[in-house]
Short mmCIF file of C-alpha atoms and ligand atoms in Angstrom, two decimals:
data_model
loop_
_atom_site.label_atom_id
_atom_site.label_comp_id
_atom_site.label_asym_id
_atom_site.label_seq_id
_atom_site.Cartn_x
_atom_site.Cartn_y
_atom_site.Cartn_z
CA MET A 1 0.19 0.12 0.06
CA ASN A 2 1.09 3.77 -0.57
CA ASN A 3 2.87 4.59 2.54
CA LEU A 4 1.39 7.99 2.42
CA PHE A 5 -1.68 6.39 3.71
CA THR A 6 0.39 6.10 6.91
CA GLU A 7 1.27 9.64 7.08
CA PHE A 8 -2.08 12.14 6.13
CA PRO A 9 -5.45 11.67 6.78
CA HIS A 10 -7.93 10.30 4.42
CA ARG A 11 -11.26 8.84 4.82
CA ARG A 12 -12.18 5.35 4.18
CA TYR A 13 -15.62 3.89 2.49
CA ASN A 14 -17.30 1.46 4.32
CA ILE A 15 -18.47 -0.91 1.58
CA LEU A 16 -21.41 -2.94 3.82
CA THR A 17 -22.91 0.25 5.23
CA GLY A 18 -21.94 3.08 2.79
CA GLU A 19 -20.26 5.44 5.24
CA TRP A 20 -16.99 6.60 5.46
CA ILE A 21 -14.52 6.97 8.50
CA LEU A 22 -11.60 9.50 8.99
CA VAL A 23 -8.13 7.79 9.44
CA SER A 24 -5.81 9.96 11.23
CA PRO A 25 -2.62 7.59 11.50
CA HIS A 26 -0.25 10.78 12.19
CA ARG A 27 -1.72 10.91 15.70
CA THR A 28 -0.97 7.64 17.26
CA LYS A 29 1.92 9.66 18.92
CA ARG A 30 -0.26 11.52 21.13
CA PRO A 31 0.17 11.71 24.63
CA TRP A 32 -2.50 9.83 26.93
CA GLN A 33 -3.23 10.85 30.34
CA GLY A 34 -6.54 10.40 30.33
CA ASN A 35 -9.00 7.68 31.86
CA LYS A 36 -7.47 3.81 32.14
CA GLU A 37 -10.13 1.30 32.38
CA ILE A 38 -9.46 -0.93 35.35
CA ILE A 39 -9.53 -4.38 33.66
CA THR A 40 -9.06 -7.09 35.91
CA ASP A 41 -8.16 -10.78 35.27
CA ASP A 42 -9.26 -12.06 38.64
CA PHE A 43 -9.26 -15.42 39.69
CA ARG A 44 -11.98 -17.17 38.82
CA PRO A 45 -13.42 -20.45 40.10
CA GLN A 46 -14.49 -23.24 37.78
CA TYR A 47 -17.87 -23.09 39.68
CA ASP A 48 -19.44 -19.91 41.47
CA PRO A 49 -22.27 -20.64 43.66
CA LYS A 50 -23.37 -17.17 42.83
CA CYS A 51 -23.30 -16.87 39.09
CA TYR A 52 -26.89 -17.10 37.56
CA LEU A 53 -25.41 -18.91 34.48
CA CYS A 54 -23.52 -21.86 36.51
CA PRO A 55 -25.19 -25.07 36.10
CA GLY A 56 -27.62 -25.86 38.72
CA ASN A 57 -27.93 -22.25 40.16
CA GLU A 58 -30.85 -20.49 40.39
CA ARG A 59 -31.45 -17.10 38.14
CA ALA A 60 -33.40 -13.83 39.02
CA GLY A 61 -37.21 -14.84 39.08
CA GLY A 62 -36.50 -18.39 40.64
CA LYS A 63 -35.65 -20.50 37.73
CA VAL A 64 -33.19 -23.16 38.07
CA ASN A 65 -30.44 -23.72 35.13
CA LYS A 66 -29.79 -27.24 34.34
CA GLN A 67 -27.17 -29.38 35.39
CA TYR A 68 -25.69 -28.72 31.80
CA GLU A 69 -22.36 -30.28 30.64
CA SER A 70 -21.53 -28.69 27.42
CA THR A 71 -23.98 -25.62 26.24
CA PHE A 72 -27.38 -24.48 27.46
CA VAL A 73 -29.59 -21.90 26.31
CA PHE A 74 -32.66 -20.08 28.24
CA GLU A 75 -34.96 -17.25 27.50
CA ASN A 76 -33.59 -14.09 28.76
CA ASP A 77 -35.49 -13.11 32.14
CA PHE A 78 -35.47 -9.56 31.08
CA ALA A 79 -36.07 -10.08 27.41
CA ALA A 80 -35.76 -6.74 25.19
CA LEU A 81 -38.13 -8.10 22.77
CA LEU A 82 -41.44 -10.02 23.72
CA PRO A 83 -43.44 -12.79 21.30
CA LYS A 84 -46.66 -11.09 21.32
CA SER A 85 -47.94 -7.28 20.99
CA ASP A 86 -51.05 -5.70 20.75
CA LEU A 87 -49.58 -2.31 19.55
CA GLU A 88 -50.96 -0.78 16.61
CA SER A 89 -48.73 -1.79 13.74
CA SER A 90 -48.23 1.74 12.54
CA THR A 91 -48.84 5.26 13.04
CA LYS A 92 -49.70 8.06 10.63
CA SER A 93 -48.06 10.97 11.73
CA ASP A 94 -45.08 13.10 10.30
CA PHE A 95 -43.38 13.20 13.82
CA PHE A 96 -44.40 10.38 15.96
CA LYS A 97 -43.84 7.15 14.00
CA ILE A 98 -44.12 3.76 15.64
CA LYS A 99 -43.62 0.22 14.39
CA ASN A 100 -44.38 -2.74 15.87
CA ILE A 101 -42.13 -5.39 16.65
CA GLU A 102 -42.40 -9.31 17.91
CA GLY A 103 -39.39 -11.23 19.01
CA THR A 104 -37.57 -13.18 21.50
CA SER A 105 -34.48 -12.98 23.61
CA ARG A 106 -32.13 -15.87 24.48
CA VAL A 107 -29.11 -16.45 26.42
CA ILE A 108 -26.40 -19.15 25.29
CA CYS A 109 -23.92 -20.64 28.03
CA PHE A 110 -21.06 -21.60 25.82
CA SER A 111 -19.57 -23.90 28.76
CA PRO A 112 -20.28 -25.24 32.06
CA ARG A 113 -17.17 -23.93 33.38
CA HIS A 114 -17.12 -20.43 34.95
CA ASP A 115 -13.18 -19.56 34.53
CA ARG A 116 -13.44 -19.93 30.69
CA THR A 117 -13.65 -18.08 28.04
CA MET A 118 -14.24 -19.12 24.33
CA ALA A 119 -10.72 -18.07 24.12
CA GLU A 120 -9.62 -20.41 26.12
CA MET A 121 -11.87 -23.29 25.67
CA GLU A 122 -10.98 -26.42 23.60
CA VAL A 123 -11.60 -25.99 19.54
CA SER A 124 -13.72 -29.47 19.73
CA ASN A 125 -15.71 -27.39 22.82
CA ILE A 126 -16.06 -24.18 20.16
CA ARG A 127 -17.59 -26.49 17.84
CA LYS A 128 -20.43 -27.05 20.36
CA VAL A 129 -21.04 -23.02 20.54
CA VAL A 130 -21.08 -22.91 16.50
CA ASP A 131 -23.93 -26.15 16.41
CA VAL A 132 -26.01 -23.97 19.27
CA TRP A 133 -25.69 -21.06 16.93
CA ASP A 134 -26.92 -23.43 14.38
CA GLU A 135 -29.76 -24.99 16.13
CA GLN A 136 -31.12 -21.54 17.53
CA ILE A 137 -30.94 -19.94 13.92
CA LYS A 138 -32.68 -22.81 12.57
CA ASP A 139 -35.58 -22.80 15.57
CA LEU A 140 -35.82 -18.86 15.16
CA SER A 141 -35.49 -18.19 11.55
CA LYS A 142 -39.07 -20.11 10.80
CA LYS A 143 -40.70 -17.38 12.90
CA TYR A 144 -38.65 -14.22 13.02
CA LYS A 145 -36.88 -12.37 10.00
CA TRP A 146 -34.11 -11.28 11.56
CA VAL A 147 -32.28 -13.47 14.21
CA GLN A 148 -29.03 -11.75 15.88
CA ILE A 149 -26.28 -14.15 17.58
CA PHE A 150 -24.03 -12.00 19.63
CA GLU A 151 -21.44 -11.84 22.31
CA ASN A 152 -20.66 -8.94 24.66
CA LYS A 153 -17.65 -9.99 26.29
CA GLY A 154 -15.65 -8.25 29.05
CA ALA A 155 -16.93 -5.47 31.64
CA THR A 156 -15.61 -2.38 29.46
CA MET A 157 -18.40 -3.79 26.61
CA GLY A 158 -21.27 -3.66 29.62
CA CYS A 159 -20.94 -7.53 29.88
CA SER A 160 -22.98 -8.04 33.32
CA ASN A 161 -21.14 -11.67 34.04
CA PRO A 162 -17.61 -12.93 33.23
CA HIS A 163 -19.26 -16.52 32.77
CA PRO A 164 -18.71 -17.50 28.80
CA HIS A 165 -22.05 -16.44 27.04
CA GLY A 166 -23.44 -15.03 24.65
CA GLN A 167 -27.13 -13.84 23.42
CA ILE A 168 -29.59 -14.33 20.75
CA TRP A 169 -32.39 -11.75 19.92
CA ALA A 170 -34.92 -12.33 17.17
CA GLY A 171 -37.53 -10.27 15.51
CA THR A 172 -40.06 -9.58 13.01
CA GLU A 173 -38.20 -6.47 11.78
CA LEU A 174 -34.99 -5.75 10.10
CA PRO A 175 -32.89 -3.76 12.43
CA ASN A 176 -30.74 -0.78 11.12
CA GLU A 177 -27.02 -2.69 10.55
CA PRO A 178 -28.37 -5.54 8.65
CA SER A 179 -30.70 -3.18 6.81
CA LYS A 180 -27.76 -1.23 5.55
CA GLU A 181 -25.64 -4.09 4.51
CA ASN A 182 -28.88 -5.37 2.80
CA ILE A 183 -28.97 -2.33 0.64
CA HIS A 184 -25.22 -2.30 -0.16
CA GLN A 185 -24.93 -6.04 -1.31
CA GLN A 186 -28.08 -5.67 -3.11
CA LYS A 187 -26.76 -2.67 -4.88
CA TYR A 188 -23.55 -3.95 -5.99
CA TYR A 189 -24.93 -7.49 -7.00
CA LEU A 190 -27.29 -5.33 -9.42
CA GLU A 191 -24.82 -3.46 -10.87
CA LYS A 192 -21.98 -6.39 -11.21
CA ASN A 193 -23.86 -9.04 -11.22
CA SER A 194 -21.35 -10.95 -8.48
CA VAL A 195 -21.31 -11.08 -4.96
CA LEU A 196 -19.51 -8.27 -2.86
CA LEU A 197 -17.95 -9.95 -0.10
CA ILE A 198 -16.87 -12.64 -2.09
CA ASP A 199 -15.38 -10.02 -4.45
CA TYR A 200 -13.94 -8.23 -1.63
CA LEU A 201 -12.31 -11.50 0.14
CA GLN A 202 -11.04 -12.61 -3.01
CA THR A 203 -8.89 -9.20 -3.59
CA GLU A 204 -7.84 -9.14 0.12
CA LEU A 205 -6.76 -13.04 -0.12
CA GLU A 206 -4.71 -11.70 -3.31
CA LYS A 207 -3.22 -8.57 -1.66
CA LYS A 208 -2.48 -10.29 1.96
CA GLU A 209 -2.58 -7.07 3.51
CA ARG A 210 -5.08 -7.40 5.99
CA VAL A 211 -5.20 -10.79 6.14
CA VAL A 212 -4.78 -12.02 10.06
CA VAL A 213 -5.15 -15.67 9.75
CA GLU A 214 -7.11 -18.18 7.05
CA ASN A 215 -7.75 -21.72 6.90
CA ASP A 216 -9.08 -24.13 4.33
CA ASN A 217 -12.85 -22.40 4.63
CA TRP A 218 -12.34 -19.12 6.31
CA ALA A 219 -10.31 -15.88 6.35
CA VAL A 220 -10.21 -13.02 9.35
CA ILE A 221 -9.44 -9.63 7.90
CA VAL A 222 -9.03 -6.23 9.07
CA PRO A 223 -11.56 -4.70 6.87
CA PHE A 224 -9.67 -1.56 5.07
CA TRP A 225 -12.84 0.25 6.50
CA ALA A 226 -12.23 -0.80 10.21
CA LEU A 227 -13.40 1.63 12.85
CA TRP A 228 -12.54 -0.15 15.99
CA PRO A 229 -8.46 -0.30 16.26
CA TYR A 230 -8.34 -4.26 15.89
CA GLU A 231 -11.74 -4.84 14.41
CA THR A 232 -11.92 -7.95 11.94
CA ILE A 233 -14.63 -9.64 10.07
CA LEU A 234 -14.88 -13.25 9.26
CA LEU A 235 -15.80 -14.54 6.20
CA PRO A 236 -16.29 -18.11 4.82
CA LYS A 237 -14.03 -18.47 1.67
CA ARG A 238 -17.39 -19.83 -0.19
CA HIS A 239 -20.64 -18.22 -0.95
CA ILE A 240 -22.98 -18.60 1.76
CA LEU A 241 -26.22 -17.22 2.83
CA LYS A 242 -26.69 -18.17 6.17
CA LEU A 243 -24.61 -20.03 9.09
CA THR A 244 -27.33 -22.96 8.97
CA ASP A 245 -25.97 -23.65 5.39
CA LEU A 246 -22.58 -24.57 6.68
CA SER A 247 -20.92 -28.31 6.21
CA ASP A 248 -19.72 -29.84 9.06
CA HIS A 249 -16.27 -29.53 7.59
CA GLU A 250 -16.68 -25.93 7.30
CA LYS A 251 -17.89 -25.69 11.16
CA ASP A 252 -15.00 -27.69 12.40
CA ASP A 253 -12.88 -25.06 10.38
CA LEU A 254 -15.16 -22.29 11.78
CA ALA A 255 -14.43 -23.45 15.53
CA ASP A 256 -10.68 -23.83 14.42
CA ILE A 257 -10.09 -19.82 13.19
CA LEU A 258 -12.50 -18.69 15.85
CA LYS A 259 -10.14 -20.37 18.48
CA GLN A 260 -6.98 -18.77 16.22
CA ILE A 261 -8.25 -15.00 16.27
CA LEU A 262 -9.11 -14.82 19.50
CA VAL A 263 -6.17 -16.11 20.98
CA LYS A 264 -4.23 -13.69 19.25
CA TYR A 265 -6.93 -11.37 20.55
CA ASP A 266 -5.93 -11.83 24.28
CA ASN A 267 -2.56 -12.22 23.18
CA LEU A 268 -2.25 -8.81 22.21
CA PHE A 269 -2.45 -7.01 25.43
CA GLU A 270 -2.19 -10.30 27.52
CA THR A 271 -5.66 -9.55 28.88
CA SER A 272 -8.99 -11.25 28.54
CA PHE A 273 -9.83 -9.34 25.37
CA PRO A 274 -13.33 -7.45 25.44
CA TYR A 275 -15.16 -7.15 22.12
CA THR A 276 -18.43 -7.48 20.86
CA MET A 277 -18.84 -9.71 18.04
CA GLY A 278 -21.88 -11.05 16.28
CA TRP A 279 -22.99 -13.04 12.98
CA HIS A 280 -24.74 -11.28 10.19
CA GLY A 281 -26.37 -13.62 7.21
CA ALA A 282 -29.16 -13.31 5.06
CA PRO A 283 -32.88 -12.56 6.35
CA ASN A 284 -35.36 -15.02 6.88
CA ASP A 285 -38.41 -14.09 4.71
CA LYS A 286 -38.92 -15.57 1.37
CA ALA A 287 -37.34 -12.66 -0.57
CA ASP A 288 -34.55 -13.70 -2.59
CA TYR A 289 -31.10 -12.63 -0.88
CA SER A 290 -28.67 -14.65 -3.11
CA TYR A 291 -26.57 -11.51 -3.08
CA TRP A 292 -25.68 -11.84 0.84
CA GLN A 293 -22.58 -13.35 2.41
CA LEU A 294 -22.40 -14.77 5.86
CA HIS A 295 -19.94 -13.09 8.32
CA ALA A 296 -19.01 -12.22 11.76
CA HIS A 297 -18.09 -8.91 13.27
CA PHE A 298 -15.75 -8.42 15.70
CA TYR A 299 -15.74 -5.01 17.42
CA PRO A 300 -12.83 -4.65 20.49
CA PRO A 301 -12.56 -1.44 22.01
CA LEU A 302 -9.06 -1.71 23.32
CA LEU A 303 -6.74 0.45 21.61
CA ARG A 304 -3.16 0.72 22.96
CA SER A 305 -3.05 -1.21 26.16
CA ALA A 306 -5.27 -3.60 28.13
CA THR A 307 -6.65 -0.07 29.94
CA VAL A 308 -6.57 2.19 27.21
CA LYS A 309 -9.89 1.84 25.18
CA LYS A 310 -11.15 4.11 22.25
CA PHE A 311 -14.09 6.05 22.68
CA MET A 312 -16.48 6.81 19.80
CA VAL A 313 -17.42 10.68 21.20
CA GLY A 314 -16.93 14.30 19.90
CA TYR A 315 -16.43 14.40 16.38
CA GLU A 316 -17.32 10.73 16.23
CA MET A 317 -20.62 11.49 17.49
CA LEU A 318 -21.15 14.56 15.85
CA ALA A 319 -19.67 13.98 12.36
CA GLU A 320 -18.29 10.42 11.48
CA ALA A 321 -15.94 8.07 13.30
CA GLN A 322 -12.07 8.16 13.26
CA ARG A 323 -9.47 6.15 14.02
CA ASP A 324 -5.58 6.46 14.76
CA ILE A 325 -3.56 3.23 13.77
CA THR A 326 -4.35 2.25 10.18
CA ALA A 327 -6.43 -1.12 9.31
CA GLU A 328 -2.71 -2.49 7.60
CA GLN A 329 -0.82 -1.37 10.77
CA ALA A 330 -3.52 -3.35 13.28
CA THR A 331 -2.85 -6.53 10.80
CA GLU A 332 0.55 -6.58 11.44
CA LYS A 333 0.22 -6.51 14.81
CA LEU A 334 -2.26 -9.34 15.02
CA LYS A 335 -0.56 -11.60 12.51
CA ARG A 336 2.37 -11.80 14.23
CA LEU A 337 0.94 -12.92 17.72
CA SER A 338 1.41 -16.52 19.02
CA ASP A 339 -1.15 -19.23 18.34
CA ILE A 340 -0.52 -20.19 22.16
CA HIS A 341 -2.73 -18.35 24.61
CA TYR A 342 -0.42 -16.55 27.11
CA LYS A 343 -2.04 -18.24 30.17
CA GLN A 344 -0.80 -21.42 28.74
CA LYS A 345 2.59 -20.35 28.31
P1 LIG B 401 -24.73 -9.60 29.17
O1 LIG B 401 -24.42 -10.91 27.98
O2 LIG B 401 -25.04 -8.36 29.02
O3 LIG B 401 -24.09 -9.77 30.49
O4 LIG B 401 -26.34 -10.08 29.60
C1 LIG B 401 -26.49 -11.31 30.20
C2 LIG B 401 -28.05 -11.30 29.62
O5 LIG B 401 -28.63 -12.56 30.90
C3 LIG B 401 -28.89 -10.02 30.25
O6 LIG B 401 -29.37 -9.35 28.97
C4 LIG B 401 -30.01 -11.79 31.36
C5 LIG B 401 -29.52 -10.39 31.42
O7 LIG B 401 -31.03 -9.93 30.94
N1 LIG B 401 -29.95 -12.80 32.63
C6 LIG B 401 -31.28 -13.45 32.82
O8 LIG B 401 -31.75 -13.51 31.68
N2 LIG B 401 -31.50 -14.07 34.19
C7 LIG B 401 -30.88 -13.35 35.05
O9 LIG B 401 -30.93 -13.93 35.98
C8 LIG B 401 -29.91 -12.59 35.05
C9 LIG B 401 -29.35 -11.98 33.75
ZN1 LIG B 402 -20.77 -18.81 36.34
#
């Protein structure tokens, strides 16, 4: 890449959302005297009698978790979406628009072990998480247009409990982010008769500047338009609309590549790396979505150490998102990190 890109401010275009971000690579040397997040990798027991996600424990409202041995799914006791709504489906006002939405929220425990994170789990156990994602999407997509699988990891990301878990929110409406991705993937397909993310990945695999890890069926890229310092996108190499379309071998490889990227993330600052991750695939109604390509986003907030995170404030709230290190510099750093988790050294 032209090395002027590492010296001068420029804007980069996000092909999935149609939004621009500002890159200011010359700014990385500015001093930091602001807040330091307290990130503690506390000692955690394998089983915590006070944890509402550990096997056999009681949750808010009195429900009791199964004595599960691998993964466990339950209806969120404080669900953000409800299966039945009696709201009028629309309003006519120019100013006070409301739309009805029905849905459900579930919690997925990744492991009975309170002291693990996905990064520290065996690949064979991560494979079981992939299976639960698959089963849940199969089940919920019969009823809901959009099924959002996600994981909020770490207190920095607002995660309430260190027990390894993720969530699913499913609803009858297409939310904002997938809606933008839908528009831009469709537009490209109509113009080029080709799948946007397939063509993009192909180019990235040839260039190799932003490829962090790959295996036979998957690749992890720092997208050209990455906004979070160590943001990545995980893509299958074959054209796949939904996670439920993966073959067994692709699921095995998915577990393998998840382990690789998560270990690198933890090794970056030798801390349990916080992030929000989640899956995007074709919506579930009957329309033709052949322009869609399955992918997962990882949005980690840490910038320069285990304690300094990136804030999205000021210019970012009022004008547009901005980053300091370039996507290429972030890739170089991630690529060079060991595949062995720092706690196992
Ligand atoms: P986080 O991933 O943000 O930590 O959320 C955990 C979810 O667990 C959260 O959505 C739910 C919360 O509503 N929860 C229960 O369903 N039952 C409980 O007893 C506590 C938390
Ligand atoms: Zn627990």
